[in-house]
Amino acid sequence: DRQPILDELVKKATQDGVKWNAKEFETSKKMIDVEVKAYIARNILDNEGFYPIIQEVDNVFKRAVEEASK
């Protein structure tokens, strides 16, 4: 959480010619942030790192966990 991952991603995208749209970024910001963190965790810890993070924004996964715990 202390690394400027989103800032670096936006910087790289801009350098690669992706057109900046502040409104669309605000709409997607949380999803992008959580997904990037989840995939980094997966690279380090495999699925044990991925799923606890991705469930913040993945409603289908949340629902599956709820149903499985009934």
Tab-separated table of C-alpha atoms in Angstrom:
chain	number	residue	atom	x	y	z
A	1	ASP	CA	0.000	0.000	0.000
A	2	ARG	CA	2.926	2.331	0.433
A	3	GLN	CA	4.140	2.026	-3.143
A	4	PRO	CA	2.738	4.455	-5.738
A	5	ILE	CA	1.562	1.586	-7.956
A	6	LEU	CA	-1.378	3.418	-9.509
A	7	ASP	CA	0.695	6.514	-10.156
A	8	GLU	CA	3.336	4.431	-11.897
A	9	LEU	CA	0.709	2.572	-13.930
A	10	VAL	CA	-0.869	5.852	-15.087
A	11	LYS	CA	2.562	7.249	-15.922
A	12	LYS	CA	3.475	4.160	-17.977
A	13	ALA	CA	0.125	4.147	-19.787
A	14	THR	CA	0.497	7.822	-20.655
A	15	GLN	CA	4.028	7.234	-21.954
A	16	ASP	CA	2.667	4.374	-24.079
A	17	GLY	CA	0.086	6.655	-25.683
A	18	VAL	CA	-3.023	5.804	-23.676
A	19	LYS	CA	-5.227	8.881	-23.646
A	20	TRP	CA	-5.943	10.162	-20.119
A	21	ASN	CA	-9.569	10.490	-19.049
A	22	ALA	CA	-9.922	11.603	-15.420
A	23	LYS	CA	-13.626	10.750	-15.164
A	24	GLU	CA	-13.175	7.201	-16.424
A	25	PHE	CA	-10.127	6.739	-14.211
A	26	GLU	CA	-12.092	7.778	-11.117
A	27	THR	CA	-14.789	5.256	-12.035
A	28	SER	CA	-12.243	2.421	-12.353
A	29	LYS	CA	-9.581	3.508	-9.864
A	30	LYS	CA	-10.480	1.179	-6.976
A	31	MET	CA	-10.908	-1.841	-9.246
A	32	ILE	CA	-7.559	-1.231	-10.962
A	33	ASP	CA	-5.780	-0.693	-7.643
A	34	VAL	CA	-7.160	-3.851	-6.049
A	35	GLU	CA	-6.567	-5.999	-9.140
A	36	VAL	CA	-2.945	-4.868	-9.493
A	37	LYS	CA	-2.298	-5.605	-5.813
A	38	ALA	CA	-4.019	-8.991	-6.063
A	39	TYR	CA	-1.938	-10.055	-9.076
A	40	ILE	CA	1.273	-8.907	-7.391
A	41	ALA	CA	0.299	-10.951	-4.328
A	42	ARG	CA	-0.450	-13.943	-6.562
A	43	ASN	CA	3.039	-13.722	-8.064
A	44	ILE	CA	4.534	-13.794	-4.577
A	45	LEU	CA	2.147	-16.022	-2.606
A	46	ASP	CA	0.142	-17.829	-5.299
A	47	ASN	CA	-3.625	-17.997	-4.786
A	48	GLU	CA	-3.343	-17.560	-1.008
A	49	GLY	CA	-2.285	-13.988	-1.725
A	50	PHE	CA	-4.682	-13.329	-4.577
A	51	TYR	CA	-8.132	-14.229	-3.286
A	52	PRO	CA	-8.123	-12.359	0.035
A	53	ILE	CA	-7.335	-9.160	-1.867
A	54	ILE	CA	-9.525	-9.580	-4.952
A	55	GLN	CA	-12.621	-10.289	-2.856
A	56	GLU	CA	-12.703	-6.569	-2.023
A	57	VAL	CA	-14.061	-5.835	-5.496
A	58	ASP	CA	-15.169	-9.181	-6.960
A	59	ASN	CA	-18.848	-9.537	-6.113
A	60	VAL	CA	-19.133	-12.987	-7.703
A	61	PHE	CA	-16.281	-14.277	-5.568
A	62	LYS	CA	-17.796	-12.691	-2.434
A	63	ARG	CA	-21.121	-14.364	-3.149
A	64	ALA	CA	-19.446	-17.742	-3.713
A	65	VAL	CA	-17.675	-17.467	-0.360
A	66	GLU	CA	-20.969	-16.560	1.326
A	67	GLU	CA	-22.763	-19.513	-0.267
A	68	ALA	CA	-19.971	-21.938	0.596
A	69	SER	CA	-20.042	-20.903	4.235
A	70	LYS	CA	-23.798	-21.583	4.639
